[in-house]
Structure formats: structure tokens, C-alpha cells
CSV table of C-alpha atoms in Angstrom, one decimal:
chain,number,residue,atom,x,y,z
A,475,MET,CA,-16.0,-3.0,-16.9
A,476,VAL,CA,-13.9,-6.0,-17.5
A,477,ASP,CA,-12.4,-7.5,-14.6
A,478,ASN,CA,-8.3,-7.5,-15.3
A,479,GLY,CA,-7.5,-7.7,-11.4
A,480,LEU,CA,-5.8,-4.9,-10.9
A,481,ILE,CA,-5.8,-3.0,-7.3
A,482,LEU,CA,-4.9,0.4,-6.9
A,483,VAL,CA,-3.7,1.3,-3.7
A,484,THR,CA,-3.5,4.5,-2.6
A,485,GLY,CA,-1.5,6.5,0.2
A,486,ALA,CA,1.0,3.6,-0.9
A,487,ALA,CA,4.2,6.0,0.1
A,488,GLY,CA,2.3,7.9,3.0
A,489,GLN,CA,5.1,8.8,6.0
A,490,LEU,CA,2.4,8.9,9.0
A,491,GLY,CA,2.0,5.5,8.7
A,492,SER,CA,2.8,2.4,6.2
A,493,VAL,CA,-0.7,0.6,6.3
A,494,GLY,CA,-0.6,1.3,2.5
A,495,ARG,CA,3.0,-0.3,1.3
A,496,THR,CA,2.1,-2.8,3.9
A,497,VAL,CA,-1.6,-3.6,2.0
A,498,VAL,CA,1.1,-3.2,-1.4
A,499,GLY,CA,3.6,-6.0,-0.1
A,500,LEU,CA,0.6,-8.0,0.7
A,501,LEU,CA,-1.6,-8.0,-2.5
A,502,LEU,CA,2.0,-8.9,-4.3
A,503,ASP,CA,3.1,-11.3,-2.2
A,504,ARG,CA,-0.7,-13.3,-3.4
A,505,GLY,CA,0.4,-12.7,-7.0
A,506,LEU,CA,-2.2,-10.2,-7.5
A,507,PRO,CA,-1.3,-6.7,-9.9
A,508,VAL,CA,-1.4,-4.0,-7.9
A,509,ARG,CA,-0.8,-0.1,-9.2
A,510,ALA,CA,0.7,2.4,-6.1
A,511,MET,CA,-0.8,6.1,-6.1
A,512,VAL,CA,1.9,8.5,-4.5
A,513,ARG,CA,2.9,12.5,-4.6
A,514,ARG,CA,6.3,11.7,-5.1
A,515,ASP,CA,8.7,10.0,-7.4
A,516,ASP,CA,11.1,9.4,-4.9
A,517,GLU,CA,13.2,6.5,-3.1
A,518,ARG,CA,9.4,5.0,-1.6
A,519,ALA,CA,8.4,5.0,-5.0
A,520,ALA,CA,11.2,3.4,-6.3
A,521,SER,CA,10.7,0.8,-4.0
A,522,LEU,CA,7.3,0.3,-5.0
A,523,ARG,CA,8.4,-0.7,-8.1
A,524,ALA,CA,11.2,-2.6,-7.0
A,525,ALA,CA,8.4,-5.0,-5.2
A,526,GLY,CA,6.7,-5.7,-8.5
A,527,ALA,CA,4.1,-2.8,-8.3
A,528,GLN,CA,2.9,-0.4,-11.2
A,529,VAL,CA,3.7,3.0,-9.7
A,530,VAL,CA,1.3,6.3,-10.9
A,531,ILE,CA,2.1,9.8,-9.7
A,532,GLY,CA,-0.5,11.9,-8.7
A,533,ASP,CA,-2.5,14.1,-6.2
A,534,LEU,CA,-5.8,12.6,-4.5
A,535,LEU,CA,-7.0,16.6,-4.7
A,536,GLU,CA,-6.3,16.4,-8.3
A,537,PRO,CA,-9.8,14.5,-10.0
A,538,GLY,CA,-7.4,14.4,-13.3
A,539,ASP,CA,-4.8,12.9,-11.3
A,540,VAL,CA,-7.6,10.6,-9.7
A,541,TYR,CA,-9.0,9.4,-12.9
A,542,HIS,CA,-5.9,8.6,-14.4
A,543,ALA,CA,-4.8,5.9,-11.5
A,544,VAL,CA,-8.1,4.3,-10.9
A,545,SER,CA,-8.7,3.9,-14.7
A,546,GLY,CA,-8.1,0.3,-15.9
A,547,CYS,CA,-8.7,-0.7,-11.8
A,548,SER,CA,-11.0,-3.3,-10.8
A,549,ARG,CA,-10.8,-2.7,-7.2
A,550,VAL,CA,-9.4,0.1,-5.1
A,551,TYR,CA,-8.0,0.3,-1.6
A,552,PHE,CA,-8.2,4.0,-0.5
A,553,GLY,CA,-6.1,5.4,2.1
A,554,MET,CA,-4.4,8.6,2.9
A,555,SER,CA,-2.1,10.7,5.0
A,556,VAL,CA,-3.8,12.7,7.5
A,557,SER,CA,-2.5,15.7,6.4
A,558,ALA,CA,-5.1,19.4,6.7
A,559,GLY,CA,-5.4,19.9,2.6
A,560,TYR,CA,-6.6,15.9,2.5
A,561,LEU,CA,-9.1,16.1,5.3
A,562,GLU,CA,-10.8,18.0,2.4
A,563,ALA,CA,-10.5,15.7,-0.2
A,564,SER,CA,-13.2,14.0,-1.4
A,565,VAL,CA,-12.9,10.5,-4.2
A,566,THR,CA,-15.7,9.6,-6.4
A,567,MET,CA,-15.5,6.2,-8.0
A,568,ALA,CA,-17.8,3.8,-9.0
A,569,ALA,CA,-15.9,0.5,-7.0
A,570,VAL,CA,-17.1,-1.7,-4.0
A,571,VAL,CA,-16.2,-0.6,-1.4
A,572,TYR,CA,-15.0,-3.5,1.6
A,573,GLU,CA,-15.3,-2.9,5.0
A,574,LEU,CA,-12.5,-3.9,6.6
A,575,THR,CA,-13.0,-5.3,10.5
A,576,GLY,CA,-11.3,-8.2,12.6
A,577,PRO,CA,-13.6,-11.8,12.8
A,578,GLN,CA,-15.3,-10.3,15.4
A,579,SER,CA,-16.9,-7.3,17.2
A,580,GLN,CA,-15.7,-6.9,20.8
A,581,ASP,CA,-14.8,-4.1,23.1
A,582,MET,CA,-11.4,-2.9,24.2
A,583,ASP,CA,-11.7,-5.2,27.6
A,584,GLY,CA,-11.8,-8.2,24.7
A,585,VAL,CA,-9.2,-6.9,23.0
A,586,VAL,CA,-6.7,-6.4,26.0
A,587,ARG,CA,-7.3,-10.2,26.8
A,588,GLU,CA,-6.5,-11.4,23.7
A,589,PHE,CA,-3.3,-9.6,23.6
A,590,SER,CA,-2.6,-11.0,27.0
A,591,GLU,CA,-2.9,-14.7,25.5
A,592,ALA,CA,-1.3,-13.8,22.4
A,593,LEU,CA,1.9,-12.5,25.1
A,594,ASN,CA,1.3,-15.1,27.7
A,595,ARG,CA,1.7,-11.7,30.4
A,596,GLU,CA,-1.1,-9.5,31.9
A,597,ILE,CA,-2.6,-6.7,29.4
A,598,THR,CA,-4.6,-3.8,31.2
A,599,TYR,CA,-6.9,-1.2,29.7
A,600,SER,CA,-7.4,2.0,30.9
A,601,ASP,CA,-9.8,4.1,29.8
A,602,ILE,CA,-9.4,7.8,30.0
A,603,SER,CA,-11.2,10.8,29.8
A,604,PRO,CA,-11.9,12.8,26.6
A,605,GLU,CA,-9.6,15.4,28.9
A,606,LYS,CA,-6.8,13.5,29.6
A,607,TRP,CA,-6.5,12.2,25.8
A,608,GLU,CA,-6.5,15.8,24.8
A,609,GLN,CA,-3.9,16.7,27.4
A,610,GLY,CA,-1.7,14.2,26.9
A,611,LEU,CA,-1.6,14.5,22.8
A,612,LYS,CA,-0.7,18.1,23.5
A,613,MET,CA,2.3,16.6,24.6
A,614,TYR,CA,3.7,15.9,21.5
A,615,LYS,CA,3.4,19.1,20.0
A,616,LEU,CA,1.3,17.8,17.1
A,617,PRO,CA,0.1,19.9,13.7
A,618,GLU,CA,-3.7,21.1,14.3
A,619,HIS,CA,-5.4,18.9,11.9
A,620,LEU,CA,-3.7,15.6,13.1
A,621,MET,CA,-5.0,16.5,17.0
A,622,GLY,CA,-8.1,17.3,15.5
A,623,HIS,CA,-7.9,13.7,13.9
A,624,LEU,CA,-7.2,11.8,16.6
A,625,LEU,CA,-9.5,13.5,18.8
A,626,THR,CA,-12.1,12.9,16.7
A,627,MET,CA,-11.7,9.2,16.2
A,628,GLY,CA,-10.9,8.9,20.2
A,629,ALA,CA,-15.0,10.3,20.0
A,630,LEU,CA,-16.0,8.5,17.7
A,631,HIS,CA,-14.4,5.0,19.1
A,632,ARG,CA,-16.3,5.5,22.8
A,633,ALA,CA,-19.4,6.8,20.8
A,634,GLY,CA,-19.6,3.0,19.6
A,635,ARG,CA,-18.9,3.8,15.7
A,636,TYR,CA,-16.2,1.3,15.5
A,637,ASP,CA,-17.9,-1.1,16.9
A,638,ARG,CA,-18.5,-3.5,13.9
A,639,GLN,CA,-18.3,-7.0,12.1
A,640,ALA,CA,-18.0,-6.8,8.2
A,641,ASP,CA,-16.7,-9.8,5.5
A,642,GLY,CA,-14.6,-7.5,4.0
A,643,VAL,CA,-11.4,-8.8,4.7
A,644,GLN,CA,-12.8,-12.5,3.4
A,645,ARG,CA,-14.2,-11.2,0.2
A,646,LEU,CA,-11.4,-9.1,-0.5
A,647,THR,CA,-8.6,-12.0,-0.3
A,648,GLY,CA,-10.4,-15.0,0.3
A,649,ARG,CA,-9.2,-15.5,4.0
A,650,PRO,CA,-10.8,-14.8,7.1
A,651,ALA,CA,-10.1,-11.7,8.8
A,652,MET,CA,-7.1,-12.2,11.1
A,653,SER,CA,-7.9,-11.8,15.3
A,654,VAL,CA,-6.1,-9.8,17.6
A,655,ARG,CA,-4.7,-12.4,19.1
A,656,GLN,CA,-3.3,-14.0,15.9
A,657,PHE,CA,-2.3,-11.0,15.2
A,658,VAL,CA,-0.4,-10.0,18.3
A,659,SER,CA,1.1,-13.4,18.1
A,660,LEU,CA,2.7,-13.1,15.0
A,661,TYR,CA,4.3,-9.5,15.9
A,662,ALA,CA,5.1,-10.4,19.4
A,663,LYS,CA,8.3,-9.5,18.8
A,664,GLU,CA,7.2,-6.0,18.1
A,665,PHE,CA,4.9,-6.1,21.1
A,666,GLY,CA,7.9,-7.2,23.8
A,667,GLY,CA,7.8,-10.5,22.9
A,668,ARG,CA,5.9,-13.3,24.9
A,669,ARG,CA,6.3,-14.8,27.9
A,670,SER,CA,6.9,-18.2,28.6
């Protein structure tokens, strides 16, 4: 396959988060050709087109849609919203999978130190029990599939399943991964501002 540089981003117009849209923006800012797969041709799809992305409409549960979306792409960023149907979706692609992690593996105490240093104020971390985590989530009356997803992520995190380091960011973007401190410093306002 010839590497034409076209990158497919799925989940580019997701409602629960903006990761896909952010990935599209970052790639376009670097001058890379991007195809964004969305479920509906709405104002979010129009916004992606206006930004310079090629937009395809499709459903990740439909193999034909997925085939159409990946055709001609040399790389894929796969992301999808947390929905009951998508929890059962499977997408098979003959593509390189990049594992995206920060520049170092660290526990939550290390992450909190970086937040504190970036914001120049004391940030604390409290490890809560799985039972308290579930009780806290129930207050938000989340859909059952989303509740299960968040509880599973908590369990995987406690088991150390997310504690790893890879060079996927460097290989994909040509730049090293940003540290927690760098990221929080860059978006200090969103984190409540930096104290002098």
C-alpha cells in the first residue's frame, strides 16, 4: 500500500467528549490530510469540513461503512463514543496500532505532583474504594452501559493495566509526548489557574 498520508479519525464528532475533534484539529494544524468519520451529517460535520477535514458519514457497526471510511487511508486513529451498541462493535483493520501514553509511567501520586508544580499550588490525591466510586457515580443517574464502562476503567486502573509507557506519540506525530506538567501548564486556566 502506498502511504498517501491520509489519516482516518473515527469518533470525530462524538457528543460525550471532544478527543476525536481535538485529534482532527491537531493533525490539520500540522498540515496533514485528515478524513473524519461521523455518524450524522450535522453542524459538527460541517465544522469539521470547514476546518479542512474530508468527512465521511458512517456507522462503526456497519462493515461496509468502515470499509468505505478506511479505504485509501494509510493510518487510523480509532475512537468511539461510549454507547451500548458500540461496546459490542469490532473493527478489523490491517493498520499499525499506536499506543498513546505520556513520556513516563507513574502512579497517581506522581501525576498529582506534576499538577501541583504546574499550578504552583497544593493538589492532593485521595484513593477511594470501588464501593465509594460506584456510589458517587450513581448520583449522576448515568446510563447503565456508561456506568459499567466507568466502573471497569476504575478496576483496570487499580489493577495497573494503564501503567505503561510507549513511543506511539513520537512515532505518530514526530514529537515527544507531553508530560502531565507541560499539559496542565498549557491549559492552566481550565484547571483553575496558576498561583504566583
